[in-house]
Structures are given as structure tokens and as C-alpha cells.
Amino acid sequence: GHLSVLLAGVLQEACCAYVLMVTAVYWVSEAVPLGAAALVPAFLYPLFGVLKSSEVAAEYCKDTTLLLMGVICLAASIEKWNLHKRIALRMVMVAGAKPGMLVLGFMCCTVFLSMWLSNTSTTAMVMPIAEAVLQQLICTGLADGPHDSETAEKEANVEKKDPELLDRRERYACGSPPQLSIPNVKRVKMRRDSQYPTKRDHMICKCLTLSITYAATIGGLITITGTSTNLIFAEQFNTYDLPRNAKVINFGTWFIFSFPIALIMLVLTWLWLHFLFLGCNFRETCSLSKKRKTKREMMSERRIHEEYAKLGPISYPEVVTGLFFILMTLLWFTREPGFVPGWTSLFEKKGYRTDATISVLLGFLLFLIPARRPFSSSSGRNADDDPLAPMITWKDFQRLMPWEIVILVGGGYALAAGCKVSGLSVWIGRQLEPMSGLPPWAVTLLACLLVSAVTEFASNPATLTVFLPILSALSESLHINPLHTLIPSTMCVSFGVMLPVGNPPNAIVFSYGHVQIKDMVKAGFGVNLIGVAVVMLAITTWGVPLFNLSEFPAWAVTRNVTGVL
């Protein structure tokens, strides 16, 4: 009898591991679309008896799905009323048209937004803006390239070497330059080759789009609400029986710990991307003198000023959209800031309202509010036929809603649930026991490397959900302060930046079609190493006094080790 029970247990783990591998192979090889590959656990888990069909289904639509839907409503409104174009042109006017400075400007902006918004929603908002800027730069290059004698010579030389490029040029000259529009995923495959006038333009596109997903990831580290994995860590940490007065982890201490990490990573990531895609000419990028601007950059800047003037004065729908954006950010930030009671404390029942509640509420209101200013005789754009036309329609929403990404993230959650139920995560934990002879920093480093490797294939929340219990058990058996391994792992789980499946921002950026998987892997590998190095530096220097890491705390002793798993 015992044997059959044991066999059944082993079988469950093996089945779960098999499903994990099949899904990972499909994700990495892209033999089927990513969304379709994410549906593999939905039929294999019930077939193998790991999870019931209804249990798997529940994993696919989470709170985060609703959050994304609300944010996409806002993004649809931003795009429909051309607010993204206004912000984009404004930003380029501030940063200048030098590609290096432009990338840095976008990165700073994205990091700031991503501190408060989820990484996915930040990327979904900033990408259309970046796309608008890129199209603008490309149009400028097409329209003004040949008239500019210096660049014309250079480009003629390039064309001799690259006959394909000449053909691409001619194809362009016949058609009109591309309109400022947000690409549709279906068009991506067609656009991949015919889109860029020069190789450098393609490099600028790659550099800018990748910098946005990395900046969103870096920004998410800064606040405890910045990304879902930080919240998962906070929940797991609350299972410890902490004494009343020990506010070890709160908004403040987390911010003090992670803000320097983010700053160092931002600078290093920018330098790495610049080196990888734009070359080493940092002096040229950073010089502020007017003389060093190429003629094409001058043209770009003039062109951008003209475009901005064309937008005219700010319209009523733009104002409403901007207000909604600010309102959403404020409500998210003041919900549970951590250092002061948030607005949720006004309600009786705790833990019912999340960020998704606000985002869906405000998204719903956009379908309700008319786009025409009340009591005005002049009608806005698109509102001539119907005075009560709303800010956005279902079509606008449907056009932008990334269902593939929703299912992709759902697949990650489903895999994590299977690992937990089948006992695969416990088995992985047992394999880590030989590490007991190592010093704390080595254990932490191994944990970081392991987590950042696994998170490339599974979604970040899935990976962290599997590893946190294992690592807290490990820390207790090795008598290390649990925070010494848990905090760095929580940070490193965000660095799933090498593949589109690693985290949703990557998938969003990938869907624009400027980057191929090999570019993402090459750039992401560097960012991954930078991230792990900076986190290790932090936990061994300023992390020690901040969280009292040198001693094994009393609250970690009191708990039964097996209780975790």
C-alpha cells in the first residue's frame, strides 16, 4: 500500500516536470505561437491527473489580467486622441535627437513611471510613444537623407556594399513614408525588412525598444508595489512570526535598499546598450555643443518642432485622458503606500481592493464619458456625427488588447500551481541540501544565478512562487538570515530579460517587430549579469546594516522548517 502511494507521488512530480519541459521547449523554439504554447498545461495537467481542469482554468485569469484590461483602456484613449504623440515629441524636444541621449531620456522616463505602475502597463504606455518617435526619425531620414550631402556620400558607400539596402531605398521612394501608427502584431513579419532606410536606423530602433523593457524592469525594483514579485515576497515574508516592533520590510527600508541598485543598473544598462547597438562614441553622444550635430540631426529636430506645432493646442479629450492617467497613478500609489495608511483603510474589509479595481473602474469610465466638451458648440474630432460618442469604443480597446500576453502570463501561473500541487518544488528543495557547507554570500549568489536562469523560461511570479519556500527552508537549515537569500532572489527574479516569454514587457516590445530573439538574448544576457552583480554588491554592503543581516534572527528560529513546504 505504501509503495503505491509513493509511486503515485513520484509519478505526479515526473508528470509535472514533463509538462514544464514540453511547454519550455515550445516557448523557446517558437514552433507554435507563444499564446498557444501557454495553453499546453491547460490540457496536459488534467490528462495526467496533476490538476483538475477547473483548477487550471482558474490560474489563467488572475487579478493581473483585469489590471491589464483597465490599463489598455487608458492606453487606447491616449492613442486615439494622440496624447502619446504630443508627449513623445515634447520628450524628443527636451532630449535632443542624438540617439544616445534619446535612449537615456526614454529610460529615465520609463523608470520613473514603472516605480508606480506595473512594468507591463508602463511598457504598454511608453511603447506607442517610442514607436511614434522612431517613425518620426525614420521619416526624417527618408525625406531628408539624400538632400544632405555628407550623409548622402556615406550612404552611397554603404549602398555599394549592401545592394539589398539600395533596393529597399527605392521601394521606399515610390511609396509614401510610413504614417505614425501603432503596428499590428500581424503586420510585424512583413515589416521586418522593408522598414529601415539604413542599418544604423535599424540599430537605433532595436536599442530604443529594448531599453524600454529593461528600464521598466529596473523601475519595478524600486518600490515594494512596483512589480508583482515584490508583493509575492512581502506575502511570503509575512508567514514568519515577526515580533510587533520589528518592521523589517516596509516601503521605506525597501526603497532605501533598492533605489541605489536601480540607479547603478540604469547607468550600466544604458552604457551596455549604447556599446552594443550604437557603438562606443560616448563623447559624441554626451557633447552638448551645437557644432557637433550632424545635418540630419538638425533636420530631425526642426522636423519634430514642425510636427509639434501641427498638433495645435491641447484638446478636451487629451486633457481628460491626461487627468485619468494622473488619477490612476495617484490612486495606485495611495492605496497602501506602506509608510502611511492608504485609502483602503477607509473600508471595513481589508484586502478586497487591489490595483486592478482602480484600473478597471477608470477604464470603464472611459467608455462612459463623452468625448465632446459639455456645453460647447464646437465639436471635437470624431464627434461630429454623434454628440455623445464616448472617449473610447470597444473597437479601440479590442485593437490594443494583447490577448496573447494575457494567456502567456496565465500559462506561467498554471505551471507554478502544478509544481506546487504535485510536490515538484519540494523535490527541487531537497536537491539543494548539499549546499550546507557554503558561506552565506555563496549561497545567495547561487540562489540568484539559479533564479535568474529559471525565470527566463517561466513567468517571474511563477518562478518566485516556486523558489521562495525552498530558499527560506534552506536559509533556516543553514542558519543564515532568511532575508539574505530572499531579497536578492526577489530582485533577480525580475531579470528574466533574455526571451519574450521571460516577462510580459519583453513580449510587448517583441510584438512591435524591431527586435529578433537573438538581439534580445544578446542584450538581455548583459543586463542579467549587470543585475546579479549589482544586487550582490548591495546585499553584501549597505544591505547588511539596513536589515541586520549579520545575525540569525530569533523570529526565523521559532518556526518549524517543514511548515514552509
Tab-separated table of C-alpha atoms in Angstrom, residues 145-542:
chain	number	residue	atom	x	y	z
A	145	GLY	CA	18.677	61.787	-46.308
A	146	PRO	CA	19.504	62.290	-49.989
A	147	HIS	CA	19.497	66.127	-49.830
A	148	ASP	CA	22.123	66.076	-47.136
A	149	SER	CA	25.438	65.921	-48.938
A	150	GLU	CA	27.609	64.408	-46.173
A	151	THR	CA	25.269	61.622	-45.253
A	152	ALA	CA	24.374	61.044	-48.896
A	153	GLU	CA	28.025	60.227	-49.622
A	154	LYS	CA	28.307	57.941	-46.621
A	155	GLU	CA	25.085	56.224	-47.508
A	156	ALA	CA	26.148	55.823	-51.154
A	157	ASN	CA	29.230	53.961	-49.898
A	158	VAL	CA	27.076	51.752	-47.702
A	159	GLU	CA	24.796	51.035	-50.640
A	160	LYS	CA	27.676	49.802	-52.762
A	161	LYS	CA	28.429	47.224	-50.089
A	162	ASP	CA	24.793	46.422	-49.461
A	163	PRO	CA	22.739	46.087	-52.673
A	164	GLU	CA	19.708	44.963	-50.665
A	165	LEU	CA	19.643	48.363	-48.990
A	166	LEU	CA	19.523	50.196	-52.320
A	167	ASP	CA	16.534	48.102	-53.348
A	168	ARG	CA	14.880	48.879	-50.019
A	169	ARG	CA	15.524	52.611	-50.587
A	170	GLU	CA	13.873	52.540	-53.992
A	171	ARG	CA	10.896	50.658	-52.652
A	172	TYR	CA	10.565	53.450	-50.127
A	173	ALA	CA	10.927	56.301	-52.585
A	174	CYS	CA	7.911	55.078	-54.546
A	175	GLY	CA	5.611	54.743	-51.560
A	176	SER	CA	4.872	57.456	-49.041
A	177	PRO	CA	6.837	57.371	-45.781
A	178	PRO	CA	5.136	55.313	-43.083
A	179	GLN	CA	2.389	57.002	-41.120
A	180	LEU	CA	2.646	57.403	-37.384
A	181	SER	CA	0.758	54.358	-36.337
A	182	ILE	CA	0.987	51.607	-33.836
A	183	PRO	CA	1.846	48.334	-35.518
A	184	ASN	CA	-0.460	45.403	-35.533
A	185	VAL	CA	1.157	42.145	-34.498
A	186	LYS	CA	0.071	40.539	-37.799
A	187	ARG	CA	1.930	43.135	-39.841
A	188	VAL	CA	5.169	42.615	-37.962
A	189	LYS	CA	6.537	39.793	-40.115
A	190	MET	CA	6.007	41.826	-43.289
A	191	ARG	CA	7.641	44.935	-41.910
A	192	ARG	CA	10.780	43.370	-40.612
A	193	ASP	CA	12.980	44.035	-43.630
A	194	SER	CA	11.474	46.808	-45.642
A	195	GLN	CA	11.229	49.283	-42.884
A	196	TYR	CA	14.561	50.916	-42.226
A	197	PRO	CA	16.404	53.259	-44.620
A	198	THR	CA	19.859	52.462	-43.161
A	199	LYS	CA	21.402	49.813	-40.936
A	200	ARG	CA	22.040	52.475	-38.279
A	201	ASP	CA	18.337	53.320	-38.209
A	202	HIS	CA	17.554	49.687	-37.531
A	203	MET	CA	20.108	49.693	-34.701
A	204	ILE	CA	18.530	52.810	-33.185
A	205	CYS	CA	15.120	51.099	-33.323
A	206	LYS	CA	16.493	47.999	-31.604
A	207	CYS	CA	18.316	49.999	-28.966
A	208	LEU	CA	15.340	52.198	-28.076
A	209	THR	CA	12.740	49.427	-27.929
A	210	LEU	CA	14.949	47.156	-25.802
A	211	SER	CA	15.919	49.999	-23.484
A	212	ILE	CA	12.244	50.477	-22.619
A	213	THR	CA	11.631	46.916	-21.449
A	214	TYR	CA	14.851	46.956	-19.382
A	215	ALA	CA	14.017	50.346	-17.865
A	216	ALA	CA	10.538	49.103	-16.915
A	217	THR	CA	12.116	46.120	-15.169
A	218	ILE	CA	14.617	48.321	-13.308
A	219	GLY	CA	11.886	50.745	-12.216
A	220	GLY	CA	9.798	47.874	-10.865
A	221	LEU	CA	12.537	47.032	-8.336
A	222	ILE	CA	12.405	50.390	-6.591
A	223	THR	CA	9.107	50.250	-4.692
A	224	ILE	CA	7.510	47.292	-2.969
A	225	THR	CA	4.400	47.838	-5.122
A	226	GLY	CA	6.455	48.329	-8.290
A	227	THR	CA	6.076	44.784	-9.565
A	228	SER	CA	4.042	41.723	-8.627
A	229	THR	CA	7.074	39.704	-7.498
A	230	ASN	CA	7.902	42.222	-4.743
A	231	LEU	CA	4.373	41.761	-3.425
A	232	ILE	CA	4.669	37.962	-3.555
A	233	PHE	CA	7.852	38.292	-1.480
A	234	ALA	CA	6.093	40.534	1.033
A	235	GLU	CA	3.283	37.966	1.368
A	236	GLN	CA	5.722	35.080	1.845
A	237	PHE	CA	7.704	37.084	4.396
A	238	ASN	CA	4.541	37.705	6.416
A	239	THR	CA	4.278	33.961	7.109
A	240	TYR	CA	7.131	34.435	9.616
A	241	ASP	CA	6.046	35.072	13.175
A	242	LEU	CA	7.541	38.576	13.432
A	243	PRO	CA	7.609	40.439	16.748
A	244	ARG	CA	5.331	43.504	16.906
A	245	ASN	CA	8.059	46.129	16.822
A	246	ALA	CA	10.180	44.578	14.066
A	247	LYS	CA	9.098	46.463	10.942
A	248	VAL	CA	11.855	44.800	8.958
A	249	ILE	CA	10.417	45.203	5.474
A	250	ASN	CA	8.278	48.213	4.652
A	251	PHE	CA	8.016	50.786	1.904
A	252	GLY	CA	10.830	52.882	3.394
A	253	THR	CA	13.507	50.237	4.014
A	254	TRP	CA	12.806	48.604	0.657
A	255	PHE	CA	13.170	51.973	-1.107
A	256	ILE	CA	16.468	52.780	0.665
A	257	PHE	CA	17.830	49.369	-0.292
A	258	SER	CA	16.720	49.265	-3.916
A	259	PHE	CA	16.988	52.885	-5.095
A	260	PRO	CA	20.820	52.803	-5.383
A	261	ILE	CA	20.559	49.402	-7.124
A	262	ALA	CA	18.210	50.894	-9.714
A	263	LEU	CA	20.415	53.962	-10.309
A	264	ILE	CA	23.578	51.901	-10.839
A	265	MET	CA	21.715	49.465	-13.091
A	266	LEU	CA	20.176	52.279	-15.137
A	267	VAL	CA	23.570	53.798	-15.943
A	268	LEU	CA	25.270	50.463	-16.645
A	269	THR	CA	22.388	49.194	-18.808
A	270	TRP	CA	22.408	52.382	-20.846
A	271	LEU	CA	26.185	52.090	-21.394
A	272	TRP	CA	25.824	48.409	-22.364
A	273	LEU	CA	23.028	49.030	-24.876
A	274	HIS	CA	24.859	52.037	-26.302
A	275	PHE	CA	28.002	49.961	-26.732
A	276	LEU	CA	26.072	47.035	-28.241
A	277	PHE	CA	23.885	48.878	-30.771
A	278	LEU	CA	25.256	52.401	-31.229
A	279	GLY	CA	28.986	51.793	-30.829
A	280	CYS	CA	31.451	53.368	-28.405
A	281	ASN	CA	31.217	57.028	-29.420
A	282	PHE	CA	30.179	58.237	-25.972
A	283	ARG	CA	31.973	61.560	-26.367
A	284	GLU	CA	29.795	62.421	-29.344
A	285	THR	CA	26.610	61.408	-27.510
A	286	CYS	CA	27.417	63.447	-24.420
A	287	SER	CA	28.748	66.603	-26.111
A	288	LEU	CA	26.283	69.473	-25.881
A	289	SER	CA	27.852	71.760	-28.474
A	290	LYS	CA	25.703	72.743	-31.456
A	291	LYS	CA	28.594	72.323	-33.916
A	292	ARG	CA	28.816	68.558	-33.455
A	293	LYS	CA	25.241	67.923	-34.526
A	294	THR	CA	25.064	66.300	-37.925
A	295	LYS	CA	22.925	67.963	-40.535
A	296	ARG	CA	20.471	65.108	-40.298
A	297	GLU	CA	20.026	65.635	-36.560
A	298	MET	CA	19.365	69.327	-37.144
A	299	MET	CA	16.777	68.352	-39.753
A	300	SER	CA	15.203	65.851	-37.347
A	301	GLU	CA	14.911	68.465	-34.630
A	302	ARG	CA	13.390	71.054	-36.975
A	303	ARG	CA	11.011	68.429	-38.335
A	304	ILE	CA	9.955	67.461	-34.823
A	305	HIS	CA	9.257	71.077	-33.881
A	306	GLU	CA	7.105	71.404	-37.002
A	307	GLU	CA	5.214	68.208	-36.132
A	308	TYR	CA	4.593	69.503	-32.622
A	309	ALA	CA	3.234	72.765	-33.974
A	310	LYS	CA	0.898	70.755	-36.255
A	311	LEU	CA	-0.750	69.129	-33.227
A	312	GLY	CA	-2.194	72.522	-32.314
A	313	PRO	CA	-3.466	73.438	-28.854
A	314	ILE	CA	-4.270	70.638	-26.401
A	315	SER	CA	-7.800	69.303	-26.908
A	316	TYR	CA	-10.521	68.428	-24.389
A	317	PRO	CA	-10.225	64.608	-24.792
A	318	GLU	CA	-6.448	64.888	-24.345
A	319	VAL	CA	-6.930	66.776	-21.083
A	320	VAL	CA	-9.389	64.152	-19.830
A	321	THR	CA	-7.030	61.316	-20.766
A	322	GLY	CA	-4.103	63.046	-19.073
A	323	LEU	CA	-6.178	63.571	-15.919
A	324	PHE	CA	-7.186	59.894	-15.908
A	325	PHE	CA	-3.543	58.900	-16.220
A	326	ILE	CA	-2.535	61.074	-13.260
A	327	LEU	CA	-5.578	59.929	-11.263
A	328	MET	CA	-4.789	56.247	-11.863
A	329	THR	CA	-1.183	56.720	-10.755
A	330	LEU	CA	-2.209	58.663	-7.633
A	331	LEU	CA	-4.859	56.140	-6.615
A	332	TRP	CA	-2.428	53.252	-7.113
A	333	PHE	CA	0.256	54.952	-5.091
A	334	THR	CA	-2.016	56.000	-2.220
A	335	ARG	CA	-3.796	52.652	-1.939
A	336	GLU	CA	-1.305	51.124	0.507
A	337	PRO	CA	1.872	53.213	0.426
A	338	GLY	CA	3.301	51.392	3.467
A	339	PHE	CA	4.626	54.356	5.448
A	340	VAL	CA	1.179	55.954	5.932
A	341	PRO	CA	-2.287	54.347	5.917
A	342	GLY	CA	-3.745	54.420	2.395
A	343	TRP	CA	-7.317	54.974	1.242
A	344	THR	CA	-8.151	51.252	1.613
A	345	SER	CA	-8.111	51.784	5.378
A	346	LEU	CA	-11.362	53.756	4.939
A	347	PHE	CA	-13.147	50.492	4.092
A	348	GLU	CA	-14.102	47.886	6.653
A	349	LYS	CA	-12.953	44.689	4.918
A	350	LYS	CA	-9.238	44.553	4.222
A	351	GLY	CA	-7.503	43.058	1.199
A	352	TYR	CA	-10.505	43.221	-1.136
A	353	ARG	CA	-9.351	46.095	-3.337
A	354	THR	CA	-6.219	45.840	-5.477
A	355	ASP	CA	-4.670	47.954	-8.229
A	356	ALA	CA	-6.875	46.099	-10.698
A	357	THR	CA	-10.019	47.500	-9.040
A	358	ILE	CA	-8.957	51.070	-9.791
A	359	SER	CA	-7.708	50.362	-13.269
A	360	VAL	CA	-10.936	48.604	-14.319
A	361	LEU	CA	-13.083	51.334	-12.734
A	362	LEU	CA	-11.274	54.125	-14.582
A	363	GLY	CA	-11.188	52.055	-17.778
A	364	PHE	CA	-14.954	51.569	-17.535
A	365	LEU	CA	-15.487	55.318	-17.076
A	366	LEU	CA	-13.703	55.962	-20.372
A	367	PHE	CA	-16.477	54.055	-22.175
A	368	LEU	CA	-18.999	56.277	-20.401
A	369	ILE	CA	-17.643	59.834	-20.629
A	370	PRO	CA	-18.485	61.663	-23.888
A	371	ALA	CA	-15.527	62.892	-25.896
A	372	ARG	CA	-17.157	66.233	-26.632
A	373	ARG	CA	-16.763	69.030	-24.103
A	374	PRO	CA	-20.033	69.621	-22.254
A	375	PHE	CA	-21.949	72.835	-23.087
A	376	SER	CA	-19.731	73.733	-26.024
A	377	SER	CA	-20.922	74.478	-29.544
A	378	SER	CA	-17.714	73.375	-31.273
A	379	SER	CA	-17.402	69.624	-31.543
A	380	GLY	CA	-14.196	67.653	-31.089
A	381	ARG	CA	-12.624	65.354	-33.635
A	382	ASN	CA	-14.627	62.211	-34.444
A	383	ALA	CA	-17.596	63.612	-32.565
A	384	ASP	CA	-19.339	65.454	-35.414
A	385	ASP	CA	-21.835	62.678	-36.083
A	386	ASP	CA	-22.708	61.765	-32.501
A	387	PRO	CA	-22.572	64.365	-29.724
A	388	LEU	CA	-22.465	61.597	-27.088
A	389	ALA	CA	-19.687	59.486	-28.650
A	390	PRO	CA	-17.582	58.150	-25.729
A	391	MET	CA	-13.849	58.678	-25.187
A	392	ILE	CA	-13.150	55.148	-26.466
A	393	THR	CA	-15.253	52.459	-28.111
A	394	TRP	CA	-14.942	48.692	-27.744
A	395	LYS	CA	-13.191	48.581	-31.128
A	396	ASP	CA	-10.434	50.880	-29.897
A	397	PHE	CA	-9.943	48.670	-26.844
A	398	GLN	CA	-10.064	45.436	-28.831
A	399	ARG	CA	-7.396	46.691	-31.244
A	400	LEU	CA	-4.842	47.159	-28.461
A	401	MET	CA	-5.707	44.356	-26.038
A	402	PRO	CA	-2.798	41.868	-26.075
A	403	TRP	CA	-4.705	38.617	-25.512
A	404	GLU	CA	-1.641	36.573	-26.375
A	405	ILE	CA	0.272	38.098	-23.472
A	406	VAL	CA	-2.640	37.520	-21.085
A	407	ILE	CA	-2.669	33.808	-21.949
A	408	LEU	CA	1.128	33.665	-21.812
A	409	VAL	CA	1.212	35.013	-18.252
A	410	GLY	CA	-1.711	32.704	-17.353
A	411	GLY	CA	0.290	29.727	-18.615
A	412	GLY	CA	3.113	30.744	-16.253
A	413	TYR	CA	0.734	30.810	-13.278
A	414	ALA	CA	-0.713	27.431	-14.273
A	415	LEU	CA	2.755	25.846	-14.407
A	416	ALA	CA	3.584	27.269	-10.961
A	417	ALA	CA	0.358	25.885	-9.496
A	418	GLY	CA	1.166	22.444	-10.916
A	419	CYS	CA	4.675	22.499	-9.399
A	420	LYS	CA	3.222	23.322	-6.009
A	421	VAL	CA	0.435	20.720	-6.025
A	422	SER	CA	2.477	17.845	-7.468
A	423	GLY	CA	5.321	18.404	-4.986
A	424	LEU	CA	7.916	19.161	-7.668
A	425	SER	CA	9.001	22.311	-5.799
A	426	VAL	CA	9.616	20.276	-2.609
A	427	TRP	CA	11.704	17.812	-4.593
A	428	ILE	CA	13.807	20.676	-6.024
A	429	GLY	CA	14.282	21.905	-2.445
A	430	ARG	CA	15.643	18.526	-1.355
A	431	GLN	CA	18.209	18.591	-4.165
A	432	LEU	CA	19.678	21.773	-2.647
A	433	GLU	CA	20.679	20.201	0.682
A	434	PRO	CA	24.352	19.608	-0.232
A	435	MET	CA	24.885	23.395	-0.130
A	436	SER	CA	25.159	23.436	3.666
A	437	GLY	CA	28.945	23.914	3.759
A	438	LEU	CA	28.952	27.225	1.840
A	439	PRO	CA	29.345	30.777	3.224
A	440	PRO	CA	26.205	32.990	3.108
A	441	TRP	CA	27.312	35.110	0.136
A	442	ALA	CA	27.989	31.995	-1.954
A	443	VAL	CA	24.555	30.554	-1.142
A	444	THR	CA	22.992	33.881	-2.106
A	445	LEU	CA	24.972	34.069	-5.348
A	446	LEU	CA	23.958	30.530	-6.330
A	447	ALA	CA	20.333	31.300	-5.494
A	448	CYS	CA	20.481	34.462	-7.640
A	449	LEU	CA	22.011	32.701	-10.629
A	450	LEU	CA	19.582	29.785	-10.378
A	451	VAL	CA	16.543	32.034	-10.078
A	452	SER	CA	17.579	34.317	-12.926
A	453	ALA	CA	18.183	31.280	-15.149
A	454	VAL	CA	14.800	29.680	-14.422
A	455	THR	CA	12.893	32.955	-14.765
A	456	GLU	CA	13.942	33.205	-18.414
A	457	PHE	CA	11.505	30.415	-19.275
A	458	ALA	CA	8.798	30.716	-16.630
A	459	SER	CA	6.940	33.873	-15.706
A	460	ASN	CA	8.529	35.842	-12.862
A	461	PRO	CA	5.656	35.305	-10.379
A	462	ALA	CA	5.673	31.562	-11.157
A	463	THR	CA	9.411	31.262	-10.543
A	464	LEU	CA	9.314	33.216	-7.306
A	465	THR	CA	6.315	31.286	-6.004
A	466	VAL	CA	8.273	28.058	-6.526
A	467	PHE	CA	11.585	29.281	-5.076
A	468	LEU	CA	10.714	31.378	-2.009
A	469	PRO	CA	9.575	28.449	0.177
A	470	ILE	CA	12.609	26.410	-0.911
A	471	LEU	CA	15.007	29.238	-0.111
A	472	SER	CA	13.513	30.085	3.275
A	473	ALA	CA	13.785	26.397	4.259
A	474	LEU	CA	17.368	26.394	3.021
A	475	SER	CA	18.304	29.576	4.943
A	476	GLU	CA	16.855	28.150	8.150
A	477	SER	CA	18.700	24.850	7.848
A	478	LEU	CA	21.970	26.727	7.110
A	479	HIS	CA	21.330	29.309	9.856
A	480	ILE	CA	21.516	32.316	7.531
A	481	ASN	CA	19.187	35.288	7.968
A	482	PRO	CA	16.337	34.416	5.541
A	483	LEU	CA	16.386	37.969	4.141
A	484	HIS	CA	19.947	37.344	2.964
A	485	THR	CA	18.681	34.912	0.323
A	486	LEU	CA	15.065	36.031	-0.113
A	487	ILE	CA	15.640	39.695	-1.014
A	488	PRO	CA	18.325	39.097	-3.683
A	489	SER	CA	16.240	36.290	-5.219
A	490	THR	CA	13.207	38.564	-5.332
A	491	MET	CA	15.300	41.164	-7.152
A	492	CYS	CA	16.888	38.657	-9.542
A	493	VAL	CA	13.593	37.053	-10.482
A	494	SER	CA	12.790	40.289	-12.355
A	495	PHE	CA	15.787	39.839	-14.654
A	496	GLY	CA	14.040	37.406	-16.996
A	497	VAL	CA	15.070	39.676	-19.836
A	498	MET	CA	16.528	37.345	-22.448
A	499	LEU	CA	13.374	35.900	-24.044
A	500	PRO	CA	9.922	37.262	-24.890
A	501	VAL	CA	8.370	34.709	-22.515
A	502	GLY	CA	10.506	35.768	-19.561
A	503	ASN	CA	8.225	38.658	-18.655
A	504	PRO	CA	5.298	40.474	-20.290
A	505	PRO	CA	7.158	43.761	-21.064
A	506	ASN	CA	9.541	41.749	-23.261
A	507	ALA	CA	6.591	40.217	-25.072
A	508	ILE	CA	5.035	43.653	-25.682
A	509	VAL	CA	8.291	45.077	-27.032
A	510	PHE	CA	8.878	41.972	-29.152
A	511	SER	CA	5.431	42.301	-30.724
A	512	TYR	CA	6.489	45.600	-32.346
A	513	GLY	CA	8.819	43.629	-34.591
A	514	HIS	CA	12.002	45.712	-34.398
A	515	VAL	CA	13.954	43.070	-32.479
A	516	GLN	CA	14.598	39.411	-33.166
A	517	ILE	CA	15.058	36.808	-30.459
A	518	LYS	CA	18.841	36.748	-30.953
A	519	ASP	CA	19.106	40.510	-30.266
A	520	MET	CA	17.044	40.086	-27.134
A	521	VAL	CA	19.203	37.208	-25.879
A	522	LYS	CA	22.452	39.066	-26.584
A	523	ALA	CA	21.408	42.323	-24.920
A	524	GLY	CA	19.499	40.565	-22.129
A	525	PHE	CA	22.469	38.428	-21.151
A	526	GLY	CA	24.492	41.555	-20.373
A	527	VAL	CA	21.637	43.149	-18.439
A	528	ASN	CA	21.201	39.915	-16.489
A	529	LEU	CA	24.853	39.852	-15.426
A	530	ILE	CA	24.780	43.568	-14.537
A	531	GLY	CA	21.677	42.963	-12.427
A	532	VAL	CA	23.036	39.989	-10.473
A	533	ALA	CA	26.355	41.791	-9.874
A	534	VAL	CA	24.683	44.968	-8.569
A	535	VAL	CA	22.279	43.019	-6.315
A	536	MET	CA	25.172	41.011	-4.847
A	537	LEU	CA	27.071	44.247	-4.227
A	538	ALA	CA	24.039	45.725	-2.449
A	539	ILE	CA	23.297	42.753	-0.193
A	540	THR	CA	26.915	42.484	0.969
A	541	THR	CA	27.387	46.243	1.597
A	542	TRP	CA	24.522	48.589	2.515
